[in-house]
mmCIF file of C-alpha atoms in Angstrom:
data_model
loop_
_atom_site.group_PDB
_atom_site.id
_atom_site.type_symbol
_atom_site.label_atom_id
_atom_site.label_comp_id
_atom_site.label_asym_id
_atom_site.label_seq_id
_atom_site.Cartn_x
_atom_site.Cartn_y
_atom_site.Cartn_z
ATOM 1 C CA UNK A 23 0.096 0.122 0.081
ATOM 2 C CA UNK A 24 2.771 2.402 0.930
ATOM 3 C CA UNK A 25 4.368 1.820 -2.470
ATOM 4 C CA UNK A 26 1.023 2.694 -4.079
ATOM 5 C CA UNK A 27 0.508 5.674 -2.082
ATOM 6 C CA UNK A 28 4.137 6.767 -2.898
ATOM 7 C CA UNK A 29 3.485 6.326 -6.689
ATOM 8 C CA UNK A 30 0.302 8.239 -6.704
ATOM 9 C CA UNK A 31 1.980 10.979 -4.713
ATOM 10 C CA UNK A 32 4.675 11.216 -6.892
ATOM 11 C CA UNK A 33 2.302 11.151 -10.006
ATOM 12 C CA UNK A 34 0.345 13.795 -8.605
ATOM 13 C CA UNK A 35 3.474 15.979 -7.875
ATOM 14 C CA UNK A 36 4.783 15.335 -11.456
ATOM 15 C CA UNK A 37 1.497 16.305 -12.796
ATOM 16 C CA UNK A 38 1.589 19.444 -11.035
ATOM 17 C CA UNK A 39 5.107 20.108 -12.147
ATOM 18 C CA UNK A 40 4.311 19.557 -15.727
ATOM 19 C CA UNK A 41 1.180 21.651 -15.554
ATOM 20 C CA UNK A 42 3.416 24.573 -13.898
ATOM 21 C CA UNK A 43 6.053 24.052 -16.629
ATOM 22 C CA UNK A 44 3.327 23.978 -19.360
ATOM 23 C CA UNK A 45 1.690 27.083 -18.245
ATOM 24 C CA UNK A 46 4.773 28.976 -17.934
ATOM 25 C CA UNK A 47 6.020 28.038 -21.077
ATOM 26 C CA UNK A 48 2.815 29.140 -22.769
ATOM 27 C CA UNK A 49 3.060 32.346 -20.830
ATOM 28 C CA UNK A 50 6.475 32.823 -22.232
ATOM 29 C CA UNK A 51 5.467 32.071 -25.717
ATOM 30 C CA UNK A 52 2.527 34.435 -25.312
ATOM 31 C CA UNK A 53 4.944 37.123 -24.131
ATOM 32 C CA UNK A 54 7.243 36.662 -26.991
ATOM 33 C CA UNK A 55 4.348 36.628 -29.500
ATOM 34 C CA UNK A 56 3.385 39.962 -27.747
ATOM 35 C CA UNK A 57 6.793 41.421 -28.140
ATOM 36 C CA UNK A 58 6.854 40.589 -31.927
ATOM 37 C CA UNK A 59 3.465 41.864 -32.419
ATOM 38 C CA UNK A 60 4.535 45.225 -30.753
ATOM 39 C CA UNK A 61 7.673 45.664 -32.813
ATOM 40 C CA UNK A 62 5.822 44.799 -35.920
ATOM 41 C CA UNK A 63 2.963 47.278 -35.348
ATOM 42 C CA UNK A 64 5.108 50.139 -34.255
ATOM 43 C CA UNK A 65 4.633 53.229 -36.120
ATOM 44 C CA UNK A 66 7.222 53.606 -39.137
ATOM 45 C CA UNK A 67 8.647 57.042 -39.792
ATOM 46 C CA UNK A 68 8.790 57.484 -43.494
ATOM 47 C CA UNK A 69 10.117 59.070 -45.565
ATOM 48 C CA UNK A 70 13.434 59.715 -44.052
ATOM 49 C CA UNK A 71 16.756 60.738 -45.640
ATOM 50 C CA UNK A 72 20.185 60.802 -43.683
ATOM 51 C CA UNK A 73 23.664 61.462 -45.263
ATOM 52 C CA UNK A 74 27.000 62.107 -43.890
ATOM 53 C CA UNK A 75 28.833 65.306 -42.996
ATOM 54 C CA UNK A 76 27.782 68.988 -43.386
ATOM 55 C CA UNK A 77 27.729 68.728 -47.341
ATOM 56 C CA UNK A 78 24.921 66.206 -46.622
ATOM 57 C CA UNK A 79 22.417 68.829 -45.636
ATOM 58 C CA UNK A 80 22.234 70.442 -49.351
ATOM 59 C CA UNK A 81 22.061 66.976 -50.748
ATOM 60 C CA UNK A 82 19.348 65.905 -48.473
ATOM 61 C CA UNK A 83 17.104 68.979 -49.335
ATOM 62 C CA UNK A 84 17.454 68.468 -53.165
ATOM 63 C CA UNK A 85 16.644 64.782 -52.563
ATOM 64 C CA UNK A 86 13.908 65.621 -50.383
ATOM 65 C CA UNK A 87 12.513 68.067 -53.000
ATOM 66 C CA UNK A 88 12.758 65.443 -55.747
ATOM 67 C CA UNK A 89 11.218 62.790 -53.753
ATOM 68 C CA UNK A 90 8.113 64.931 -52.793
ATOM 69 C CA UNK A 91 7.881 65.934 -56.553
ATOM 70 C CA UNK A 92 7.444 62.173 -57.355
ATOM 71 C CA UNK A 93 10.629 61.188 -58.582
ATOM 72 C CA UNK A 94 11.831 57.822 -57.856
ATOM 73 C CA UNK A 95 14.232 57.009 -54.830
ATOM 74 C CA UNK A 96 17.165 56.536 -57.020
ATOM 75 C CA UNK A 97 16.498 59.587 -59.175
ATOM 76 C CA UNK A 98 16.185 61.580 -55.937
ATOM 77 C CA UNK A 99 19.205 60.159 -54.662
ATOM 78 C CA UNK A 100 21.211 61.002 -57.741
ATOM 79 C CA UNK A 101 19.882 64.535 -57.749
ATOM 80 C CA UNK A 102 20.879 65.080 -54.130
ATOM 81 C CA UNK A 103 24.342 63.689 -54.358
ATOM 82 C CA UNK A 104 24.946 65.734 -57.538
ATOM 83 C CA UNK A 105 25.048 68.734 -55.361
ATOM 84 C CA UNK A 106 28.289 68.155 -53.512
ATOM 85 C CA UNK A 107 29.688 66.691 -56.628
ATOM 86 C CA UNK A 108 29.453 69.890 -58.509
ATOM 87 C CA UNK A 109 30.500 71.941 -55.679
ATOM 88 C CA UNK A 110 34.252 73.078 -55.981
ATOM 89 C CA UNK A 111 34.268 74.091 -52.164
ATOM 90 C CA UNK A 112 33.566 70.336 -51.253
ATOM 91 C CA UNK A 113 37.144 69.066 -51.328
ATOM 92 C CA UNK A 114 36.418 65.442 -51.040
ATOM 93 C CA UNK A 115 33.641 64.682 -53.668
ATOM 94 C CA UNK A 116 33.658 65.149 -57.462
ATOM 95 C CA UNK A 117 34.566 68.702 -59.008
ATOM 96 C CA UNK A 118 37.133 70.335 -56.975
ATOM 97 C CA UNK A 119 38.265 67.203 -54.957
ATOM 98 C CA UNK A 120 41.665 66.814 -53.937
ATOM 99 C CA UNK A 121 43.964 64.885 -56.432
ATOM 100 C CA UNK A 122 46.079 61.711 -55.792
ATOM 101 C CA UNK A 123 49.856 62.111 -55.648
ATOM 102 C CA UNK A 124 50.223 62.568 -59.514
ATOM 103 C CA UNK A 125 47.698 65.291 -59.420
ATOM 104 C CA UNK A 126 44.716 63.564 -60.780
ATOM 105 C CA UNK A 127 41.220 63.528 -59.499
ATOM 106 C CA UNK A 128 39.835 60.086 -59.339
ATOM 107 C CA UNK A 129 36.432 59.354 -58.425
ATOM 108 C CA UNK A 130 34.330 56.371 -56.849
ATOM 109 C CA UNK A 131 30.621 56.000 -56.582
ATOM 110 C CA UNK A 132 27.802 53.538 -56.036
ATOM 111 C CA UNK A 133 24.075 53.371 -55.812
ATOM 112 C CA UNK A 134 21.707 50.620 -54.588
ATOM 113 C CA UNK A 135 18.069 50.060 -54.776
ATOM 114 C CA UNK A 136 15.529 48.060 -52.641
ATOM 115 C CA UNK A 137 15.841 45.096 -54.799
ATOM 116 C CA UNK A 138 19.599 44.918 -54.258
ATOM 117 C CA UNK A 139 20.095 45.994 -57.671
ATOM 118 C CA UNK A 140 23.611 48.003 -57.645
ATOM 119 C CA UNK A 141 25.606 50.209 -59.880
ATOM 120 C CA UNK A 142 29.362 51.291 -59.138
ATOM 121 C CA UNK A 143 32.236 52.870 -60.618
ATOM 122 C CA UNK A 144 35.662 53.300 -59.314
ATOM 123 C CA UNK A 145 39.033 55.212 -60.390
ATOM 124 C CA UNK A 146 36.689 57.288 -62.911
ATOM 125 C CA UNK A 147 38.526 60.164 -64.295
ATOM 126 C CA UNK A 148 37.056 63.261 -66.076
ATOM 127 C CA UNK A 149 33.449 62.799 -65.337
ATOM 128 C CA UNK A 150 31.999 65.400 -62.738
ATOM 129 C CA UNK A 151 29.083 63.125 -61.816
ATOM 130 C CA UNK A 152 30.056 59.581 -61.018
ATOM 131 C CA UNK A 153 26.774 58.957 -58.919
ATOM 132 C CA UNK A 154 25.058 59.320 -62.355
ATOM 133 C CA UNK A 155 27.438 56.945 -64.116
ATOM 134 C CA UNK A 156 26.953 54.459 -61.248
ATOM 135 C CA UNK A 157 23.157 54.612 -61.774
ATOM 136 C CA UNK A 158 23.671 53.929 -65.700
ATOM 137 C CA UNK A 159 25.767 50.969 -64.667
ATOM 138 C CA UNK A 160 22.809 49.477 -62.658
ATOM 139 C CA UNK A 161 20.109 50.402 -65.355
ATOM 140 C CA UNK A 162 22.116 49.752 -68.540
ATOM 141 C CA UNK A 163 24.853 47.004 -67.890
ATOM 142 C CA UNK A 164 24.602 43.531 -66.736
ATOM 143 C CA UNK A 165 27.460 44.395 -64.118
ATOM 144 C CA UNK A 166 27.644 45.944 -60.703
ATOM 145 C CA UNK A 167 31.036 47.736 -61.267
ATOM 146 C CA UNK A 168 33.164 49.378 -63.775
ATOM 147 C CA UNK A 169 36.626 50.678 -63.340
ATOM 148 C CA UNK A 170 39.162 53.094 -64.756
ATOM 149 C CA UNK A 171 39.320 53.439 -68.369
ATOM 150 C CA UNK A 172 36.419 51.285 -68.962
ATOM 151 C CA UNK A 173 34.098 53.251 -66.652
ATOM 152 C CA UNK A 174 35.122 56.451 -68.579
ATOM 153 C CA UNK A 175 34.577 54.737 -71.944
ATOM 154 C CA UNK A 176 31.048 53.534 -70.776
ATOM 155 C CA UNK A 177 30.363 57.102 -69.362
ATOM 156 C CA UNK A 178 31.110 58.756 -72.737
ATOM 157 C CA UNK A 179 28.990 56.178 -74.566
ATOM 158 C CA UNK A 180 26.369 57.214 -72.324
ATOM 159 C CA UNK A 181 26.705 60.804 -73.363
ATOM 160 C CA UNK A 182 28.605 62.057 -70.354
ATOM 161 C CA UNK A 183 30.990 64.945 -71.199
ATOM 162 C CA UNK A 184 34.724 64.752 -70.183
ATOM 163 C CA UNK A 185 36.228 67.558 -68.477
ATOM 164 C CA UNK A 186 38.834 68.590 -66.147
ATOM 165 C CA UNK A 187 38.061 68.234 -62.479
ATOM 166 C CA UNK A 188 41.311 69.699 -60.892
ATOM 167 C CA UNK A 189 40.261 73.188 -59.669
ATOM 168 C CA UNK A 190 43.062 75.792 -59.548
ATOM 169 C CA UNK A 191 42.601 75.619 -55.572
ATOM 170 C CA UNK A 192 43.111 71.799 -55.456
ATOM 171 C CA UNK A 193 46.030 72.156 -57.843
ATOM 172 C CA UNK A 194 47.828 74.819 -55.420
ATOM 173 C CA UNK A 195 47.200 72.690 -52.394
ATOM 174 C CA UNK A 196 48.471 69.448 -54.324
ATOM 175 C CA UNK A 197 51.560 71.433 -55.382
ATOM 176 C CA UNK A 198 52.122 72.445 -51.810
ATOM 177 C CA UNK A 199 51.663 69.135 -50.471
ATOM 178 C CA UNK A 200 54.400 67.949 -53.129
ATOM 179 C CA UNK A 201 57.183 70.071 -50.969
ATOM 180 C CA UNK A 202 57.036 67.353 -48.439
ATOM 181 C CA UNK A 203 54.966 64.408 -50.045
ATOM 182 C CA UNK A 204 53.902 62.926 -46.622
ATOM 183 C CA UNK A 205 50.945 60.821 -46.715
ATOM 184 C CA UNK A 206 48.562 61.033 -43.830
ATOM 185 C CA UNK A 207 44.905 61.030 -44.339
ATOM 186 C CA UNK A 208 43.166 63.625 -42.285
ATOM 187 C CA UNK A 209 39.488 63.036 -41.911
ATOM 188 C CA UNK A 210 36.917 65.576 -40.629
ATOM 189 C CA UNK A 211 39.350 68.141 -39.528
ATOM 190 C CA UNK A 212 37.828 70.512 -41.882
ATOM 191 C CA UNK A 213 34.430 68.420 -41.929
ATOM 192 C CA UNK A 214 34.571 66.760 -45.158
ATOM 193 C CA UNK A 215 34.803 63.391 -46.737
ATOM 194 C CA UNK A 216 32.936 60.741 -48.541
ATOM 195 C CA UNK A 217 29.024 61.716 -48.691
ATOM 196 C CA UNK A 218 26.870 58.533 -47.999
ATOM 197 C CA UNK A 219 23.225 58.684 -48.299
ATOM 198 C CA UNK A 220 20.332 56.530 -47.085
ATOM 199 C CA UNK A 221 16.644 56.522 -47.747
ATOM 200 C CA UNK A 222 13.446 54.931 -46.358
ATOM 201 C CA UNK A 223 10.826 56.168 -48.923
ATOM 202 C CA UNK A 224 7.267 56.587 -48.417
ATOM 203 C CA UNK A 225 6.491 52.871 -49.423
ATOM 204 C CA UNK A 226 8.810 51.687 -46.805
ATOM 205 C CA UNK A 227 11.615 50.753 -49.452
ATOM 206 C CA UNK A 228 15.367 51.323 -48.732
ATOM 207 C CA UNK A 229 17.856 52.655 -51.235
ATOM 208 C CA UNK A 230 21.319 54.498 -50.886
ATOM 209 C CA UNK A 231 24.319 55.753 -52.420
ATOM 210 C CA UNK A 232 27.875 56.994 -51.901
ATOM 211 C CA UNK A 233 30.189 59.296 -53.955
ATOM 212 C CA UNK A 234 33.837 60.561 -53.194
ATOM 213 C CA UNK A 235 36.955 61.693 -54.860
ATOM 214 C CA UNK A 236 38.830 59.459 -52.092
ATOM 215 C CA UNK A 237 41.869 59.959 -49.894
ATOM 216 C CA UNK A 238 43.825 63.310 -50.856
ATOM 217 C CA UNK A 239 47.312 62.317 -52.091
ATOM 218 C CA UNK A 240 46.547 58.685 -52.485
ATOM 219 C CA UNK A 241 48.434 56.455 -54.854
ATOM 220 C CA UNK A 242 47.283 56.678 -58.306
ATOM 221 C CA UNK A 243 44.870 53.711 -58.913
ATOM 222 C CA UNK A 244 43.839 53.520 -55.187
ATOM 223 C CA UNK A 245 40.278 52.612 -54.555
ATOM 224 C CA UNK A 246 38.501 53.220 -51.216
ATOM 225 C CA UNK A 247 35.308 51.689 -49.622
ATOM 226 C CA UNK A 248 32.914 53.820 -51.319
ATOM 227 C CA UNK A 249 32.165 51.961 -54.541
ATOM 228 C CA UNK A 250 32.426 48.659 -52.935
ATOM 229 C CA UNK A 251 28.742 47.131 -51.893
ATOM 230 C CA UNK A 252 29.074 45.480 -48.751
ATOM 231 C CA UNK A 253 31.851 47.849 -47.479
ATOM 232 C CA UNK A 254 30.864 51.534 -47.954
ATOM 233 C CA UNK A 255 27.281 50.844 -48.592
ATOM 234 C CA UNK A 256 24.764 47.946 -48.097
ATOM 235 C CA UNK A 257 21.325 47.788 -47.642
ATOM 236 C CA UNK A 258 18.589 44.579 -47.097
ATOM 237 C CA UNK A 259 15.133 45.636 -47.740
ATOM 238 C CA UNK A 260 13.870 43.521 -45.068
ATOM 239 C CA UNK A 261 16.096 44.906 -42.427
ATOM 240 C CA UNK A 262 17.982 48.138 -42.855
ATOM 241 C CA UNK A 263 20.678 49.959 -44.585
ATOM 242 C CA UNK A 264 24.245 51.351 -43.481
ATOM 243 C CA UNK A 265 26.871 53.353 -45.003
ATOM 244 C CA UNK A 266 30.386 54.371 -43.969
ATOM 245 C CA UNK A 267 32.672 57.428 -43.954
ATOM 246 C CA UNK A 268 36.355 57.841 -43.120
ATOM 247 C CA UNK A 269 39.469 55.558 -44.005
ATOM 248 C CA UNK A 270 38.384 53.238 -46.513
ATOM 249 C CA UNK A 271 40.949 50.640 -45.957
ATOM 250 C CA UNK A 272 39.731 50.140 -42.447
ATOM 251 C CA UNK A 273 36.161 49.761 -43.443
ATOM 252 C CA UNK A 274 37.014 47.266 -46.408
ATOM 253 C CA UNK A 275 39.105 45.163 -43.926
ATOM 254 C CA UNK A 276 35.800 44.606 -41.976
ATOM 255 C CA UNK A 277 33.012 44.577 -44.646
ATOM 256 C CA UNK A 278 31.864 47.473 -42.551
ATOM 257 C CA UNK A 279 28.263 48.353 -43.832
ATOM 258 C CA UNK A 280 27.304 44.827 -44.543
ATOM 259 C CA UNK A 281 28.209 43.833 -40.773
ATOM 260 C CA UNK A 282 26.253 46.804 -39.342
ATOM 261 C CA UNK A 283 23.158 45.442 -41.401
ATOM 262 C CA UNK A 284 23.780 42.070 -40.364
ATOM 263 C CA UNK A 285 23.686 43.190 -36.679
ATOM 264 C CA UNK A 286 20.280 44.846 -37.159
ATOM 265 C CA UNK A 287 19.095 41.722 -38.764
ATOM 266 C CA UNK A 288 19.897 40.128 -35.235
ATOM 267 C CA UNK A 289 17.857 42.786 -33.554
ATOM 268 C CA UNK A 290 20.255 45.339 -32.836
ATOM 269 C CA UNK A 291 19.179 49.152 -33.172
ATOM 270 C CA UNK A 292 20.817 51.402 -35.636
ATOM 271 C CA UNK A 293 22.911 52.762 -32.924
ATOM 272 C CA UNK A 294 24.127 49.809 -31.258
ATOM 273 C CA UNK A 295 24.753 48.102 -34.536
ATOM 274 C CA UNK A 296 27.121 51.082 -35.751
ATOM 275 C CA UNK A 297 28.889 51.286 -32.284
ATOM 276 C CA UNK A 298 29.607 47.516 -32.405
ATOM 277 C CA UNK A 299 31.126 47.641 -35.780
ATOM 278 C CA UNK A 300 33.216 50.868 -34.813
ATOM 279 C CA UNK A 301 34.404 48.923 -31.877
ATOM 280 C CA UNK A 302 35.345 45.962 -33.992
ATOM 281 C CA UNK A 303 37.322 48.412 -36.320
ATOM 282 C CA UNK A 304 39.099 49.867 -33.374
ATOM 283 C CA UNK A 305 40.117 46.590 -31.572
ATOM 284 C CA UNK A 306 41.662 45.466 -35.149
ATOM 285 C CA UNK A 307 43.470 48.594 -35.706
ATOM 286 C CA UNK A 308 44.500 49.846 -32.350
ATOM 287 C CA UNK A 309 48.063 48.506 -32.839
ATOM 288 C CA UNK A 310 48.124 49.205 -36.547
ATOM 289 C CA UNK A 311 50.223 51.669 -38.348
ATOM 290 C CA UNK A 312 46.769 53.731 -39.313
ATOM 291 C CA UNK A 313 45.943 54.247 -35.845
ATOM 292 C CA UNK A 314 47.355 57.614 -35.417
ATOM 293 C CA UNK A 315 45.071 59.102 -37.950
ATOM 294 C CA UNK A 316 42.315 56.636 -38.184
ATOM 295 C CA UNK A 317 38.657 57.926 -38.405
ATOM 296 C CA UNK A 318 35.480 55.773 -39.415
ATOM 297 C CA UNK A 319 32.108 56.568 -38.926
ATOM 298 C CA UNK A 320 28.665 54.820 -39.896
ATOM 299 C CA UNK A 321 25.203 55.839 -40.571
ATOM 300 C CA UNK A 322 22.260 53.257 -40.211
ATOM 301 C CA UNK A 323 18.629 53.361 -40.987
ATOM 302 C CA UNK A 324 16.202 50.428 -40.212
ATOM 303 C CA UNK A 325 12.749 49.421 -41.456
ATOM 304 C CA UNK A 326 10.875 51.501 -38.766
ATOM 305 C CA UNK A 327 12.675 54.513 -39.768
ATOM 306 C CA UNK A 328 15.029 54.555 -36.717
ATOM 307 C CA UNK A 329 18.466 55.954 -37.471
ATOM 308 C CA UNK A 330 21.915 56.431 -35.767
ATOM 309 C CA UNK A 331 25.532 57.522 -36.494
ATOM 310 C CA UNK A 332 28.618 56.376 -34.660
ATOM 311 C CA UNK A 333 32.220 57.182 -34.994
ATOM 312 C CA UNK A 334 35.539 56.195 -33.549
ATOM 313 C CA UNK A 335 36.705 59.757 -33.089
ATOM 314 C CA UNK A 336 34.806 62.929 -32.525
ATOM 315 C CA UNK A 337 33.663 65.463 -35.148
ATOM 316 C CA UNK A 338 31.323 63.215 -37.348
ATOM 317 C CA UNK A 339 27.954 64.587 -37.909
ATOM 318 C CA UNK A 340 25.292 63.729 -40.495
ATOM 319 C CA UNK A 341 22.096 65.530 -41.843
ATOM 320 C CA UNK A 342 18.662 64.125 -41.485
ATOM 321 C CA UNK A 343 15.409 65.020 -43.119
ATOM 322 C CA UNK A 344 11.924 63.948 -42.226
ATOM 323 C CA UNK A 345 8.424 65.181 -42.039
ATOM 324 C CA UNK A 346 8.461 65.629 -38.422
ATOM 325 C CA UNK A 347 11.611 67.947 -37.807
ATOM 326 C CA UNK A 348 12.445 68.782 -41.501
ATOM 327 C CA UNK A 349 16.205 69.283 -42.326
ATOM 328 C CA UNK A 350 18.957 69.195 -39.623
ATOM 329 C CA UNK A 351 22.144 68.243 -38.665
ATOM 330 C CA UNK A 352 23.011 65.613 -35.719
ATOM 331 C CA UNK A 353 26.172 64.916 -34.185
ATOM 332 C CA UNK A 354 27.287 61.277 -33.900
ATOM 333 C CA UNK A 355 28.256 59.694 -30.662
ATOM 334 C CA UNK A 356 31.934 58.478 -30.758
ATOM 335 C CA UNK A 357 34.397 56.332 -28.856
ATOM 336 C CA UNK A 358 37.340 58.664 -28.191
ATOM 337 C CA UNK A 359 38.684 62.180 -29.216
ATOM 338 C CA UNK A 360 41.189 63.276 -31.570
ATOM 339 C CA UNK A 361 43.488 64.026 -28.682
ATOM 340 C CA UNK A 362 43.621 60.573 -27.337
#
């Protein structure tokens, strides 16, 4: 009898335990479903455009104007990025950009839409608007990237005009640099570098672009991260978009923008994703010869319209445009100051 009573007692206790586990498991599952539902029903801020540096503000304004006028996202991005490309006072993008050590202005650009269609040009010379050529690569070729003389030939075949992009001011600075010929990229001291732009349009689709004349006084033939999909720019329309600025070599080594997007895929916020990849770059470069002058920064935008920027060193800012607050500049948080 005692064995039978023990068996019944244990069975009852086991049933109670299973019931408890089952109930708590059900409650947990319910909570998780509620969390997912809450995230998916969160109000999306759209449209929104973000781009790097002070010259991102006039670029954003033109992009916004074109988007509101009914232009496609890529048309709007192209129009906005052509503003700094054509401005001789922006010394790191397009016309007026600093040349390489041979005195030649070489340009890189890329553009990407929500269907992951990409167009890119690198080591392009003599064409004022590389973002437009990159867009034509996307639209009119079976390729993603064209380089150098081939990119120029394609641009000319598409009706672009070849012209001298070395302004008197940039030529003067180049000749002064030749006196010492010391190569040390200096990023954001005068608040300029690559312009990268990300957009979440009214339909909730992501797109983006980058354009740059690259590092001043670089070796002839050097290509940075800006035209490389996955380094200078990357987006996944199910997740978010990211773009980079700063020393391209460091961004290339870590596939920076792609990694930011992948962290957002894992559930991280745009800010946390940008910060983690910046930290990763720091850890890989803290004993590197580039560390003395290393600066990298990321901007990111997710499908909810949440945005952020983060940089290794102080001084990085970015332009933001939306219906709620209009056009404005925001300062990115950073890991360290330049004096460290």
